Coordinates of N, CA and C and ligand atoms in Angstrom, one line a residue:
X1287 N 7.7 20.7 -14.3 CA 7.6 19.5 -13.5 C 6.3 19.4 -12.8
X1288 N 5.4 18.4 -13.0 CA 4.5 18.0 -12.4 C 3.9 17.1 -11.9
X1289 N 2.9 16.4 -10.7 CA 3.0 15.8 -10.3 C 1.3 15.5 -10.4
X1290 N 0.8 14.4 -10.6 CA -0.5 14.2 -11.1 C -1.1 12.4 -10.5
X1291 N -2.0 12.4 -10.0 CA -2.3 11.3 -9.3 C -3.9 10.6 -9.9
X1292 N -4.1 9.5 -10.2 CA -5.1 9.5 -10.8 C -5.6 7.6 -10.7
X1293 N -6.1 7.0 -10.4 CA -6.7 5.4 -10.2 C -6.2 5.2 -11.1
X1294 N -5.9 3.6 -10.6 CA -5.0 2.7 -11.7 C -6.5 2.1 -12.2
X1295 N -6.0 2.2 -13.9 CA -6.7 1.4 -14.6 C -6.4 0.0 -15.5
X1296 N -7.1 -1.1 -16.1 CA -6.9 -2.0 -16.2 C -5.4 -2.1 -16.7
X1297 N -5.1 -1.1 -17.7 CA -3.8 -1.4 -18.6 C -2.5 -0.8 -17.6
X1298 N -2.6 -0.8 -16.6 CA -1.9 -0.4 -15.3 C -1.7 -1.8 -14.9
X1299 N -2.0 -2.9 -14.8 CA -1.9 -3.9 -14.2 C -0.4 -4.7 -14.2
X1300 N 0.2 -4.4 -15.2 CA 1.9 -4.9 -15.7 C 2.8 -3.7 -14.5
X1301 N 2.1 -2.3 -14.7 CA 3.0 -1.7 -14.1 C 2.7 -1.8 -12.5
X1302 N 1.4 -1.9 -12.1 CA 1.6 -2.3 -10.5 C 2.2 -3.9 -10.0
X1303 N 2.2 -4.7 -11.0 CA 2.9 -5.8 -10.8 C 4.6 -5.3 -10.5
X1304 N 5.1 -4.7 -11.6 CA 6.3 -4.0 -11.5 C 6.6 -3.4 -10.6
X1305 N 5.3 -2.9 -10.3 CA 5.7 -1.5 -8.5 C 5.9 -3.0 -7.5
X1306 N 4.7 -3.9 -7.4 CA 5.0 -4.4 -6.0 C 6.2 -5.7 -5.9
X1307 N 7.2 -5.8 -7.2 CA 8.3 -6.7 -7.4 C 9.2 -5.8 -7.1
X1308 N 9.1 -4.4 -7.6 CA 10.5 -3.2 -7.1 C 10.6 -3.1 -5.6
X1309 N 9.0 -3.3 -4.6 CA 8.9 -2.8 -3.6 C 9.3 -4.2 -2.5
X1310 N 9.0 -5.1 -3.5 CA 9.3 -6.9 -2.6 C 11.0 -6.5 -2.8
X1311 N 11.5 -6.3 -3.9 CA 13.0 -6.1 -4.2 C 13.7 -5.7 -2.6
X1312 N 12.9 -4.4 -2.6 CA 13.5 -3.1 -2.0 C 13.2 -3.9 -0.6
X1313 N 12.3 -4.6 0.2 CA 12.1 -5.6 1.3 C 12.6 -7.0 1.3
X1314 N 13.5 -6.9 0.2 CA 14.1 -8.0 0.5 C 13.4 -9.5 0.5
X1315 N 12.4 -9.2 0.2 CA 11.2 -10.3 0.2 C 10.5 -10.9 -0.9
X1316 N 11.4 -10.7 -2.4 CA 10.8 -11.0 -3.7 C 10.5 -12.1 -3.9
X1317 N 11.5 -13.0 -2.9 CA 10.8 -15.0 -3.1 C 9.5 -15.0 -2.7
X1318 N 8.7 -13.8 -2.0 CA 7.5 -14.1 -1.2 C 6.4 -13.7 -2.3
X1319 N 6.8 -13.0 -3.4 CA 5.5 -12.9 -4.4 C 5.2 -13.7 -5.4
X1320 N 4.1 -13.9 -5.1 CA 3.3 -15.1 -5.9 C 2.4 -14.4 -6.9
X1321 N 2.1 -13.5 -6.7 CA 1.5 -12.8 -7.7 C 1.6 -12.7 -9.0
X1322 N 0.4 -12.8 -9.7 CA 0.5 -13.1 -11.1 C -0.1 -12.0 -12.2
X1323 N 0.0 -11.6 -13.1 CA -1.0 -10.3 -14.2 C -2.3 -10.3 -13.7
X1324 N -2.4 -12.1 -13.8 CA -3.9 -12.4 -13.7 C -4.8 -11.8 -12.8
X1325 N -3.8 -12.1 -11.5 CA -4.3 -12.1 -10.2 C -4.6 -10.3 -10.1
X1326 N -3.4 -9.7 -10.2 CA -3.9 -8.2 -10.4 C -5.1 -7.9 -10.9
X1327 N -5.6 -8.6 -12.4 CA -6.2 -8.4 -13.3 C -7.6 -8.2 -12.5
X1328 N -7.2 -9.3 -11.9 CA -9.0 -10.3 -11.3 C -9.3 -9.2 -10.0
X1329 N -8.2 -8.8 -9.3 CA -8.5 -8.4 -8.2 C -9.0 -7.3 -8.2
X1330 N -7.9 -6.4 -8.7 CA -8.2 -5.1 -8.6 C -9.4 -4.1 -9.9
X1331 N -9.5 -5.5 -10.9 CA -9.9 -4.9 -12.2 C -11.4 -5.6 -12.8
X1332 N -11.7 -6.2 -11.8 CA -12.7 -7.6 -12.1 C -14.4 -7.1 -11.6
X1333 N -15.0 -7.2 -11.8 CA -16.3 -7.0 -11.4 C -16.2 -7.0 -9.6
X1334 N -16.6 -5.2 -9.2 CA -16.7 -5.5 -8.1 C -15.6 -5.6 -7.5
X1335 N -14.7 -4.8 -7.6 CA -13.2 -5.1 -6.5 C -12.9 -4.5 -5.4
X1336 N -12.5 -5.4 -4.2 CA -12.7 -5.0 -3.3 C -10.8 -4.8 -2.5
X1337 N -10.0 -4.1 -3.9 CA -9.0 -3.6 -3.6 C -8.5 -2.5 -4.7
X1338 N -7.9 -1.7 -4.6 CA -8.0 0.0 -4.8 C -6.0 0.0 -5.3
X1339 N -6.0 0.8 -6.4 CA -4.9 1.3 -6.5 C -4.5 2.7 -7.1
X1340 N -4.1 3.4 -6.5 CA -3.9 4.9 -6.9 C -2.6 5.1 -7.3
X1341 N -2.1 5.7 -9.1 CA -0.8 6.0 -9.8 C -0.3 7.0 -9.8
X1342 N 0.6 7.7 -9.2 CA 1.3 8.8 -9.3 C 2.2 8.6 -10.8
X1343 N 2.2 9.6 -11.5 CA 3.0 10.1 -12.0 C 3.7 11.3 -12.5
X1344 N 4.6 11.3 -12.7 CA 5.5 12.7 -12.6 C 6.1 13.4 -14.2
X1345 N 5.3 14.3 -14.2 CA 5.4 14.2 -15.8 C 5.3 13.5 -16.6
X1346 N 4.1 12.7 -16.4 CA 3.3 11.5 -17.1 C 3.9 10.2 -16.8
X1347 N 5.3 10.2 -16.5 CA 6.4 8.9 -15.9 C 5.7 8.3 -14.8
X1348 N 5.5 7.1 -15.1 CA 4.9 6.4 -13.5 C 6.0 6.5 -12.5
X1349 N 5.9 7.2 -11.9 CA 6.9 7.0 -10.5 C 6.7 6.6 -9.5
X1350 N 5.5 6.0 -9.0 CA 5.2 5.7 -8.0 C 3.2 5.3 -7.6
X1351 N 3.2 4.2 -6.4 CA 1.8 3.6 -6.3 C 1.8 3.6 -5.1
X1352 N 0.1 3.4 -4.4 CA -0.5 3.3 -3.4 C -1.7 2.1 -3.6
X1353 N -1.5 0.7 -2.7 CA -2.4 -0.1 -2.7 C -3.3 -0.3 -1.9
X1354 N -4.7 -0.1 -1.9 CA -5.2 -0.4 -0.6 C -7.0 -1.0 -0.7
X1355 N -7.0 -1.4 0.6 CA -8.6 -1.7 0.8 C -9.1 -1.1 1.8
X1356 N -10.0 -1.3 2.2 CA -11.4 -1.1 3.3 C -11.0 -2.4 4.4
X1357 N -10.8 -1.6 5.5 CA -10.7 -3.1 6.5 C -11.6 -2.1 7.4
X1358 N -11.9 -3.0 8.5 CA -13.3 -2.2 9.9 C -12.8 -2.0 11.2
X1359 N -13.1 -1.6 12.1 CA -13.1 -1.2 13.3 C -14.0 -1.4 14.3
X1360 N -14.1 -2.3 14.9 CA -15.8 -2.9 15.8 C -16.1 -0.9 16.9
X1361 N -14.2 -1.1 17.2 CA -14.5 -0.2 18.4 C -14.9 1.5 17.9
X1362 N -14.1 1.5 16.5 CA -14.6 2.7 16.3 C -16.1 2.8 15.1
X1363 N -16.4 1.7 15.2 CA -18.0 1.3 14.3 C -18.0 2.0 12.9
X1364 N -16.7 1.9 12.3 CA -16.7 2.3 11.2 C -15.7 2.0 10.1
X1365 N -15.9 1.8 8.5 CA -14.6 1.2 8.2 C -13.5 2.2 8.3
X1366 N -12.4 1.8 8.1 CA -11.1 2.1 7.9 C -10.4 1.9 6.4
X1367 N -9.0 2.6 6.3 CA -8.3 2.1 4.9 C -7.1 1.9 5.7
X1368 N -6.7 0.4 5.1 CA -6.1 -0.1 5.3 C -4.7 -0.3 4.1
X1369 N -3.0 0.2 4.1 CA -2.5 0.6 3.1 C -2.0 -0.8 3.1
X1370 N -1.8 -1.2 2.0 CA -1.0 -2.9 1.5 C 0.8 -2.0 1.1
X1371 N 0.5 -1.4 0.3 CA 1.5 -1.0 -0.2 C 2.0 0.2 -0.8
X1372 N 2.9 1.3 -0.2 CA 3.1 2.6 -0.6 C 4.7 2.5 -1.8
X1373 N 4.8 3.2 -2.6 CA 6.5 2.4 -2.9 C 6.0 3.7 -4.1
X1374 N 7.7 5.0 -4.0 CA 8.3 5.9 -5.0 C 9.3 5.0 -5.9
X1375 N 9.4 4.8 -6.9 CA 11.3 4.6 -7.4 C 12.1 5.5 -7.4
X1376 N 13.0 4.7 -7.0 CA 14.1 5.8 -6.4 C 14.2 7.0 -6.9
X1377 N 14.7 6.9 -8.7 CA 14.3 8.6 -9.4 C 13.8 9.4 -9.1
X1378 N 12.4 9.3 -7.8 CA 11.4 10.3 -8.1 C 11.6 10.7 -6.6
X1379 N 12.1 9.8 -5.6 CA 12.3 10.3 -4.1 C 12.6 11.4 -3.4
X1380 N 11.8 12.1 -2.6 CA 12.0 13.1 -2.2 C 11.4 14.6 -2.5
X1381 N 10.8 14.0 -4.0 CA 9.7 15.1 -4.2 C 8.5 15.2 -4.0
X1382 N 8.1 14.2 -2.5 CA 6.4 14.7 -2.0 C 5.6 13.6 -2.3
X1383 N 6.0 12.8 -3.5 CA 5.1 12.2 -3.9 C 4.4 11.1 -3.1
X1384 N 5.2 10.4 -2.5 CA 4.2 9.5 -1.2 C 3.4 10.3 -0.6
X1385 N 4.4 11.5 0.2 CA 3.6 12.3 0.9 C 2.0 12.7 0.2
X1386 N 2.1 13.1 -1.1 CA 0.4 13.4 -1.9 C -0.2 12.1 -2.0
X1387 N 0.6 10.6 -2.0 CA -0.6 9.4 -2.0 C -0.9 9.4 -0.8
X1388 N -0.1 9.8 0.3 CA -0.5 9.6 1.5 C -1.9 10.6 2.2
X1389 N -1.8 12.0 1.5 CA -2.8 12.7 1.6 C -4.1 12.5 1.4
X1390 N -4.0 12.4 -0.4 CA -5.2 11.9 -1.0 C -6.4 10.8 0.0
X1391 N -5.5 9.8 -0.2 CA -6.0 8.8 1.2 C -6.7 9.1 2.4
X1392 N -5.7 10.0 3.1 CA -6.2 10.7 4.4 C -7.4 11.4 3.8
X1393 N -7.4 12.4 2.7 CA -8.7 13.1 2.4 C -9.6 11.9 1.6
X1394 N -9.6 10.7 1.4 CA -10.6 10.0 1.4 C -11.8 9.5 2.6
X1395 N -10.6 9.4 3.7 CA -11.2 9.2 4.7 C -11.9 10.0 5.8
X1396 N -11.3 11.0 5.5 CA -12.0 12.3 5.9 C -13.9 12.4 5.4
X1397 N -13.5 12.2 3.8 CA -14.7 12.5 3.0 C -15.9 11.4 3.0
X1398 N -15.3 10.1 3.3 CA -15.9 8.9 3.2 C -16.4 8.7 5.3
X1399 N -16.3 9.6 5.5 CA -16.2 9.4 7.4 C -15.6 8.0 7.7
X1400 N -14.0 7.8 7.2 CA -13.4 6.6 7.9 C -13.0 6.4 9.7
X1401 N -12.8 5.9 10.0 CA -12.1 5.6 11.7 C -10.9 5.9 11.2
X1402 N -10.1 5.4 10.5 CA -8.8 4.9 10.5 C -7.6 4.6 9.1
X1403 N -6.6 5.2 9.3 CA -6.2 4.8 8.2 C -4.4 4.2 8.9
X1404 N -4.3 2.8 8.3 CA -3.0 2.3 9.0 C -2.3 1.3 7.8
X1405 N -0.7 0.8 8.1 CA -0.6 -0.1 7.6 C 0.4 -0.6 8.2
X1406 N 1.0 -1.8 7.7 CA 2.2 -2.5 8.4 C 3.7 -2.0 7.4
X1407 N 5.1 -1.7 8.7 CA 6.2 -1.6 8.1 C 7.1 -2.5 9.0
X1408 N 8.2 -2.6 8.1 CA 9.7 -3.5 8.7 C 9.8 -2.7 9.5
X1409 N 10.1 -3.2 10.5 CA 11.1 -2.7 11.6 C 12.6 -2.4 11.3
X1410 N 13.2 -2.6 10.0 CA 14.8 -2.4 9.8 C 14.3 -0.8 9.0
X1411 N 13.0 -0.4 8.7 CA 12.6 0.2 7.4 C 12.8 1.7 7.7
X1412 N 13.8 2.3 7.8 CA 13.7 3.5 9.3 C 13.8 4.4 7.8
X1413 N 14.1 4.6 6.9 CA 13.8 5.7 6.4 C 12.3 6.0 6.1
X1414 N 11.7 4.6 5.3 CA 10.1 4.4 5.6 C 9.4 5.0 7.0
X1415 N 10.4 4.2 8.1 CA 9.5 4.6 9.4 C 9.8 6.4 9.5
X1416 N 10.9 7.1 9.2 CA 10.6 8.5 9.7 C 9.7 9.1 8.3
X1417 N 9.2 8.6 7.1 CA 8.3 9.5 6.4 C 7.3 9.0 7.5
X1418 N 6.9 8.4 7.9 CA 5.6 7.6 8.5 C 5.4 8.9 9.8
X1419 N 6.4 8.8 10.2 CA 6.5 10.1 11.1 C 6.1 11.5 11.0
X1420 N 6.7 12.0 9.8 CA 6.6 13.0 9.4 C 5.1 13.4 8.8
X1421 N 4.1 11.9 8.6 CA 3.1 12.1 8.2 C 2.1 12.4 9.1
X1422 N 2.4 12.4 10.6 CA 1.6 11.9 11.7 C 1.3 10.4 12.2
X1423 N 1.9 9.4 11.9 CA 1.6 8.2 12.2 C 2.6 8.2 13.1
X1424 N 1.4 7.2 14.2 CA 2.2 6.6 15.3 C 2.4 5.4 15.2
X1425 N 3.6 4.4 15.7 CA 3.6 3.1 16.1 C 3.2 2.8 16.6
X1426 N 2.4 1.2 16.6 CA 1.2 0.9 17.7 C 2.0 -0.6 18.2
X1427 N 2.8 -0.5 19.4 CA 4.1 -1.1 19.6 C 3.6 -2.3 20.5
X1428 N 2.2 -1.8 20.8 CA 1.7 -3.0 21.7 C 1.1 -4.4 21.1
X1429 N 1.0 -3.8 20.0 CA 0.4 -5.0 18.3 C 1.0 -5.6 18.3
X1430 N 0.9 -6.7 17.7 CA 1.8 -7.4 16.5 C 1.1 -7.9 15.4
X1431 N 1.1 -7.9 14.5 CA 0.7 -8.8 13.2 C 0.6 -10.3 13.4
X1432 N -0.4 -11.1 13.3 CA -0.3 -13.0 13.3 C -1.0 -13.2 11.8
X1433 N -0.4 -14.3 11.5 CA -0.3 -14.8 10.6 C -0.9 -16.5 10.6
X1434 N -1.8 -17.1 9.9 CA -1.7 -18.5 9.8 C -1.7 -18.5 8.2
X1435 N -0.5 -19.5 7.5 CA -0.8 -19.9 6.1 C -0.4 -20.9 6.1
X1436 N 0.1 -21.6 4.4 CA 0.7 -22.8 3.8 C 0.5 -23.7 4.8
X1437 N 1.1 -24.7 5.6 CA 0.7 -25.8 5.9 C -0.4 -26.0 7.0
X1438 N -0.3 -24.7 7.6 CA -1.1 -24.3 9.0 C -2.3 -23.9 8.9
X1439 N -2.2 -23.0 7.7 CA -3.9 -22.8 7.6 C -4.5 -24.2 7.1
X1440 N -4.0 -25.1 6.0 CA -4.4 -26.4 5.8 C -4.2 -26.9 7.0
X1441 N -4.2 -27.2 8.1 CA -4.3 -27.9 9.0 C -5.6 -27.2 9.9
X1442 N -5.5 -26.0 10.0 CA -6.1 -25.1 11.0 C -8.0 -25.4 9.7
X1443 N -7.7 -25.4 8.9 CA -9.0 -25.7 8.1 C -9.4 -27.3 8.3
X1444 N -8.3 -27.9 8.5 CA -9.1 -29.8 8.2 C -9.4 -30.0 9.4
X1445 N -8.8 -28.8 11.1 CA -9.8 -29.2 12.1 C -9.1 -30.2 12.9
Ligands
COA1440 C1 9.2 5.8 1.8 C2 8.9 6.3 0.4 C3 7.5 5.8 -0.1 C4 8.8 7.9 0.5 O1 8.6 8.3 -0.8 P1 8.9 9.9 -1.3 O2 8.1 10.2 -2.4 O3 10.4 10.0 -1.4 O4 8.5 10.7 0.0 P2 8.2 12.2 0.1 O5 9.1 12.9 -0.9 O6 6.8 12.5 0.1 O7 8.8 12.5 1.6 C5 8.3 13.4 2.4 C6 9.2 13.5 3.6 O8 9.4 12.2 4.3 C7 10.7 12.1 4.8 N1 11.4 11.1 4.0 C8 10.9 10.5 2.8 N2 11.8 9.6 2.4 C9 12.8 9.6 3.3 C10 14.0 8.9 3.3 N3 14.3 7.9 2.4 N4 14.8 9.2 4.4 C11 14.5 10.1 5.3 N5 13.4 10.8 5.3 C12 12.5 10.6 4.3 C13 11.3 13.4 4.6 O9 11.0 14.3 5.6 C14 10.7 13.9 3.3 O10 10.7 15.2 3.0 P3 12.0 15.8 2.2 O11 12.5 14.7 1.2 O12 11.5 16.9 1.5 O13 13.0 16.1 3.2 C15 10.0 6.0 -0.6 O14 11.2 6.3 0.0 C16 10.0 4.5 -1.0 O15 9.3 4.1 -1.9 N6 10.8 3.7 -0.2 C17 11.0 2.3 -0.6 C18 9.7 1.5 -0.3 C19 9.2 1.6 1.1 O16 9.9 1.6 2.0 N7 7.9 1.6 1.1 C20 7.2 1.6 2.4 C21 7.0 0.2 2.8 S1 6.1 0.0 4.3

């Protein structure tokens, strides 16, 4: 049994669509992806991308992905990685494998001298929230996330 981590490349693009419809599944939130091949294609695979995806697989089996970018820090004057999206299938749960995307990561930012490495979870998401725990991540409870889109950001744009 082994466990092998390695960048998604272009012909990965069907299966990280697949990871982030299991992972909307799993959040209950599949009406909310708009995402298309394309859009993977362009983003993550296009000249110059400025979004990252790392494949775990387990005996060559995709079992699992890590999505992420580069976001900044004014106060700590340096970038950060910022996670979009962590998601095992169920099959593979339990044997580390987030925990090693989660590392890798951490030893990115180590090696790249990042500030920070964070991302957003559900608040219903408590088995999510105790790996988050168990990784060293704290809740930052005084936050919240804002959002402007769909009709608001067209309004907030026409001014
Ligand atoms: C959360 C998730 C990524 C963890 O993946 P994983 O590969 O099973 O995690 P690991 O095996 O590295 O877990 C390490 C430790 O975290 C804790 N942990 C992980 N999953 C857990 C769970 N479902 N319940 C309780 N503790 C859990 C345990 O301490 C675990 O060690 P153990 O299983 O040896 O006891 C996976 O359960 C998942 O994809 N969940 C659905 C999607 C999701 O919630 N993604 C995060 C969105 S913000």
């Amino acid at each position: 049994m082994s466990l092998s981590l390695r960048p998604a490349r272009r012909d990965d693009a069907a299966l990280i669509l697949a990871f982030v419809r299991e992972l909307a599944d799993y959040e209950k939130l599949r009406h909310e992806v708009e995402a298309e091949l394309a859009d993977i294609e362009r983003d993550l695979f296009g000249s110059n991308p400025r979004v990252f995806c790392d494949i775990a697989e387990w005996d060559g089996a995709p079992a699992g992905f890590a999505l992420w970018f580069y976001n900044y820090s004014t106060f700590r004057g340096r970038h950060g990685i910022f996670l979009e999206d962590i998601f095992v299938r169920p099959a593979f749960r339990s044997r580390g494998i987030a925990t090693a995307l989660m590392r890798a990561l951490a030893q990115r930012c180590v090696t790249e001298k990042l500030g920070r490495f964070e991302w957003n979870v559900l608040d219903w998401n408590a088995p999510a929230i105790r790996f988050y725990r168990s990784v060293g991540a704290i809740p930052l409870d005084a936050w919240t996330t804002q959002r402007v889109d769909g009709e608001a950001l067209e309004r907030l744009a026409a001014g």
